[in-house]
Amino acid sequence: MFYREAGQYKATYEADSAKFPIFQDKLFIWAYLAIGFIAVPFFGNEFFLGAIMIPFLVFTLAAIGLNILTGFTGQISLGTGAFMGVGAYACYKMTLAYPDVNILIFIFASGIFSAIVGMFFGLPSLRIKGFYLVVTTLAAQFFLEWAFIRIPWLYNYNDSGAIEVPQREAFGIIVTGASASAEVRYIICLAVVVIMTWFASNIISGRIGRSWMMIRDMDIAAELMGVRPLYAKLSAFAVSSFYCGVAGALMVFMWLGAAEVESFDYNHSFEVLFMVILGGLGSLLGCFLGAAVIWILPVMIRDWLPPIVDAITPFTINSSQADLVSDIIIGVMIVVFLIMEPLGLARLWAIIKQKLRVWPFPY
Amino acid sequence: MNAHDTSFHGRMDDGIEPGKALLHVDNISLSFGGVKAITDVSFDVLKGEVRAIIGPNGAGKTSMLNVINGFYHPQEGSITFRGEKRAKMKPYQAASSGISRTFQNVALFHGMSTLDNIMAGRTLKMNKNFFWQMWRYGPALQEEIEHRKVVEEIIEFLEIETIRKEPVGTLPYGLQKRVELGRALAAEPDLLLLDEPMAGMNLEEKEDMSRFIIEVNQQYGTTIALIEHDMGVVMDLADRVMVLDYGKKIGDGLPEEVQANQDVIDAYLGVSH
Ligand SMILES: Nc1ncnc2c1ncn2[C@@H]1O[C@H](COP(=O)(O)OP(=O)(O)OP(=O)(O)O)[C@@H](O)[C@H]1O
Ligand SMILES: [Mg+2]
């Protein structure tokens, strides 16, 4: 009833191709931003910000990266974890070399390193497709994991083999290291994710994004319309890996504080892939939804399920049993979505919105 | 605006006079392993004409289009387009030299809307770089809007305004064919190749499609080569007809001449060779 486009005519193509054509959509976006930037840090405690919101944002960014490659360009990759690792190690080495430079600059710059690495491992996509490409990206994953262990220079020859995030400032505020507050780290992650989501949506709705989708949908016809597969695929690998690299740097510098190779292993590649599938291939909104479900749901189940089971049944379960429950739920959801709704939660959301638009009169 | 004139006019100025050959196909032979798809075929397409290619199933018609736009590389022969002889050409090069086409089995971008599919046809005319597009601002936005206007002209011309925002995968077959024509037109080709544009359509849809083809040819002067099985349509549309059978050219000329040609009649009636 209140969510509809009646009376909102678009006078220009500019307005018609705007991101959020309906006024209420714009309102919602501003409301979400206000909640994200003001309400959440104001009301959220250390745990909520540090263990739920920051990882959620990090994974959202990685999911956007993978979705650009898989959902928009049709190239499946299992190298996400490693590409995140490239970003994290690059950021670490840069800030050790130049401690006085604003760390935010290095967080973005680390994306450039993973973009280059991603492009290199994307080269086989020019010749091979589908399953074989999956295998190649998995090989990239294992090769990079090996490099993260075997090249001690990357972790500065620490005995632990881990990278430990030093304290760094930006604009006179401590933003990394043990004494950086969760609020500050959260705000930085949110700002990076908002800006990069906006860039992604701009690119996707323009010529370059279309050329990615053309390759995804029908590569032969794409070539005939003048898309060069080399440019389209490698640019997708580059942009995708850039996003993953920045996500990796954020993961270590804003969330974990220290990391070793396990933080970038193939489990993460799968986790991000599941977020993309569950959220919706080819949808930016889906990246947020997928990351939310896969990251936040288990945390909630771990916290809430044991006491509930205690209270209402004669059984008790511990938190690792609760984790099994969330694994099962997420596993089932992924299977159900793959079969019933390959476009994921984002598609479901669009359907609900469509229903709202005509509510309360469905016809 | 001068460097990039973005109103739809259907063809580039290529310096070739109407009635002169835009495309020369010389002694093309193409085989796949043991299968000879095309054997020593030569023909030309004159600027401004509608040229039909006909022949029974498996005659090599689609293969001929694939040779012209660079999907297949013939073992022998050469293609001269707009006075330039090309030995081996990539589809991308064919597209940028002004050849555009539709496919026998609709090859739309199924995950995209009608609008985006036709916008996709403008790819080669757009060039604003990544960093402008990232902001979707200034030149990039300007470019997007200019091309959107052209695309809207095409949408209006093809009378598909109502399906502008529909994902093409959900459209009925006849409309998909129309969108595919729109996408090919959006490239403003010099030479438009149509592979059975009316296959699987009902009479009304065929009439609409014929009307569009005639209008494209006459209003915008676009040269068209089309493959079609419906002889009625061919007789109506085509200026000249080339007939293939088992990969060989067995007839070439005005529609009436071809229709009266005994070899052609035999081929269509299936007289053994
Ligand atoms: N990629 C390919 N690989 C092997 N053989 C092919 C290939 N493309 C075409 N052919 C063969 O070449 C011959 C001509 O096929 P083509 O598709 O050009 O015929 P057509 O005239 O378009 O027929 P139709 O009217 O059925 O569309 C056929 O024998 C076909 O099997
Ligand atoms: Mg054919």
PDB file of N, CA and C and ligand atoms in Angstrom, chain B residues 32 35 37 56-63 72 104 196 229, ligand 1:
ATOM      1  N   PHE B  32      34.648 -29.846 -42.159  1.00  0.00           N
ATOM      2  CA  PHE B  32      34.867 -30.265 -40.773  1.00  0.00           C
ATOM      3  C   PHE B  32      35.311 -31.713 -40.814  1.00  0.00           C
ATOM      4  N   VAL B  35      33.598 -33.931 -43.373  1.00  0.00           N
ATOM      5  CA  VAL B  35      32.357 -33.344 -43.890  1.00  0.00           C
ATOM      6  C   VAL B  35      32.649 -32.047 -44.623  1.00  0.00           C
ATOM      7  N   ALA B  37      31.269 -28.861 -45.756  1.00  0.00           N
ATOM      8  CA  ALA B  37      30.087 -28.033 -45.519  1.00  0.00           C
ATOM      9  C   ALA B  37      29.875 -27.061 -46.670  1.00  0.00           C
ATOM     10  N   PRO B  56      18.119 -26.438 -49.071  1.00  0.00           N
ATOM     11  CA  PRO B  56      17.553 -27.440 -48.157  1.00  0.00           C
ATOM     12  C   PRO B  56      18.344 -27.522 -46.846  1.00  0.00           C
ATOM     13  N   ASN B  57      17.817 -28.253 -45.896  1.00  0.00           N
ATOM     14  CA  ASN B  57      18.510 -28.422 -44.614  1.00  0.00           C
ATOM     15  C   ASN B  57      19.901 -28.999 -44.815  1.00  0.00           C
ATOM     16  N   GLY B  58      20.845 -28.451 -44.069  1.00  0.00           N
ATOM     17  CA  GLY B  58      22.203 -28.967 -44.133  1.00  0.00           C
ATOM     18  C   GLY B  58      22.965 -28.527 -45.364  1.00  0.00           C
ATOM     19  N   ALA B  59      22.425 -27.541 -46.089  1.00  0.00           N
ATOM     20  CA  ALA B  59      23.061 -27.121 -47.340  1.00  0.00           C
ATOM     21  C   ALA B  59      24.326 -26.315 -47.100  1.00  0.00           C
ATOM     22  N   GLY B  60      24.480 -25.775 -45.913  1.00  0.00           N
ATOM     23  CA  GLY B  60      25.675 -24.977 -45.635  1.00  0.00           C
ATOM     24  C   GLY B  60      25.400 -23.488 -45.489  1.00  0.00           C
ATOM     25  N   LYS B  61      24.127 -23.145 -45.336  1.00  0.00           N
ATOM     26  CA  LYS B  61      23.756 -21.723 -45.256  1.00  0.00           C
ATOM     27  C   LYS B  61      24.312 -21.071 -43.988  1.00  0.00           C
ATOM     28  N   THR B  62      24.017 -21.694 -42.842  1.00  0.00           N
ATOM     29  CA  THR B  62      24.509 -21.132 -41.588  1.00  0.00           C
ATOM     30  C   THR B  62      26.032 -21.107 -41.568  1.00  0.00           C
ATOM     31  N   SER B  63      26.627 -22.169 -42.116  1.00  0.00           N
ATOM     32  CA  SER B  63      28.090 -22.203 -42.166  1.00  0.00           C
ATOM     33  C   SER B  63      28.614 -21.004 -42.943  1.00  0.00           C
ATOM     34  N   TYR B  72      33.862 -19.369 -38.329  1.00  0.00           N
ATOM     35  CA  TYR B  72      34.545 -20.474 -38.998  1.00  0.00           C
ATOM     36  C   TYR B  72      35.613 -19.912 -39.912  1.00  0.00           C
ATOM     37  N   GLN B 104      20.184 -18.593 -35.796  1.00  0.00           N
ATOM     38  CA  GLN B 104      19.079 -19.502 -36.114  1.00  0.00           C
ATOM     39  C   GLN B 104      18.344 -19.924 -34.841  1.00  0.00           C
ATOM     40  N   GLU B 196      17.456 -17.216 -40.605  1.00  0.00           N
ATOM     41  CA  GLU B 196      16.060 -17.642 -40.430  1.00  0.00           C
ATOM     42  C   GLU B 196      15.314 -16.785 -39.407  1.00  0.00           C
ATOM     43  N   HIS B 229      13.577 -20.071 -45.141  1.00  0.00           N
ATOM     44  CA  HIS B 229      12.991 -21.255 -45.775  1.00  0.00           C
ATOM     45  C   HIS B 229      11.677 -20.948 -46.457  1.00  0.00           C
TER      46      HIS B 229
HETATM   47  N1  LIG C   1      30.718 -27.023 -36.160  1.00  0.00           N
HETATM   48  C1  LIG C   1      30.467 -28.022 -37.014  1.00  0.00           C
HETATM   49  N2  LIG C   1      31.095 -29.207 -36.872  1.00  0.00           N
HETATM   50  C2  LIG C   1      30.848 -30.224 -37.721  1.00  0.00           C
HETATM   51  N3  LIG C   1      30.003 -30.141 -38.740  1.00  0.00           N
HETATM   52  C3  LIG C   1      29.335 -28.997 -38.942  1.00  0.00           C
HETATM   53  C4  LIG C   1      29.532 -27.883 -38.085  1.00  0.00           C
HETATM   54  N4  LIG C   1      28.750 -26.853 -38.519  1.00  0.00           N
HETATM   55  C5  LIG C   1      28.086 -27.338 -39.588  1.00  0.00           C
HETATM   56  N5  LIG C   1      28.432 -28.616 -39.860  1.00  0.00           N
HETATM   57  C6  LIG C   1      27.939 -29.430 -40.955  1.00  0.00           C
HETATM   58  O1  LIG C   1      27.961 -28.641 -42.121  1.00  0.00           O
HETATM   59  C7  LIG C   1      26.815 -28.914 -42.925  1.00  0.00           C
HETATM   60  C8  LIG C   1      26.080 -27.611 -43.195  1.00  0.00           C
HETATM   61  O2  LIG C   1      25.445 -27.168 -41.985  1.00  0.00           O
HETATM   62  P1  LIG C   1      24.704 -25.797 -41.866  1.00  0.00           P
HETATM   63  O3  LIG C   1      24.324 -25.621 -40.452  1.00  0.00           O
HETATM   64  O4  LIG C   1      25.542 -24.729 -42.458  1.00  0.00           O
HETATM   65  O5  LIG C   1      23.411 -26.018 -42.747  1.00  0.00           O
HETATM   66  P2  LIG C   1      22.160 -25.082 -42.990  1.00  0.00           P
HETATM   67  O6  LIG C   1      22.083 -24.871 -44.451  1.00  0.00           O
HETATM   68  O7  LIG C   1      22.228 -23.891 -42.142  1.00  0.00           O
HETATM   69  O8  LIG C   1      20.973 -26.018 -42.542  1.00  0.00           O
HETATM   70  P3  LIG C   1      19.605 -25.687 -41.798  1.00  0.00           P
HETATM   71  O9  LIG C   1      18.634 -25.240 -42.833  1.00  0.00           O
HETATM   72  O10 LIG C   1      19.204 -26.982 -41.210  1.00  0.00           O
HETATM   73  O11 LIG C   1      19.897 -24.644 -40.787  1.00  0.00           O
HETATM   74  C9  LIG C   1      25.992 -29.944 -42.180  1.00  0.00           C
HETATM   75  O12 LIG C   1      26.284 -31.204 -42.715  1.00  0.00           O
HETATM   76  C10 LIG C   1      26.501 -29.840 -40.762  1.00  0.00           C
HETATM   77  O13 LIG C   1      26.396 -31.082 -40.108  1.00  0.00           O
END
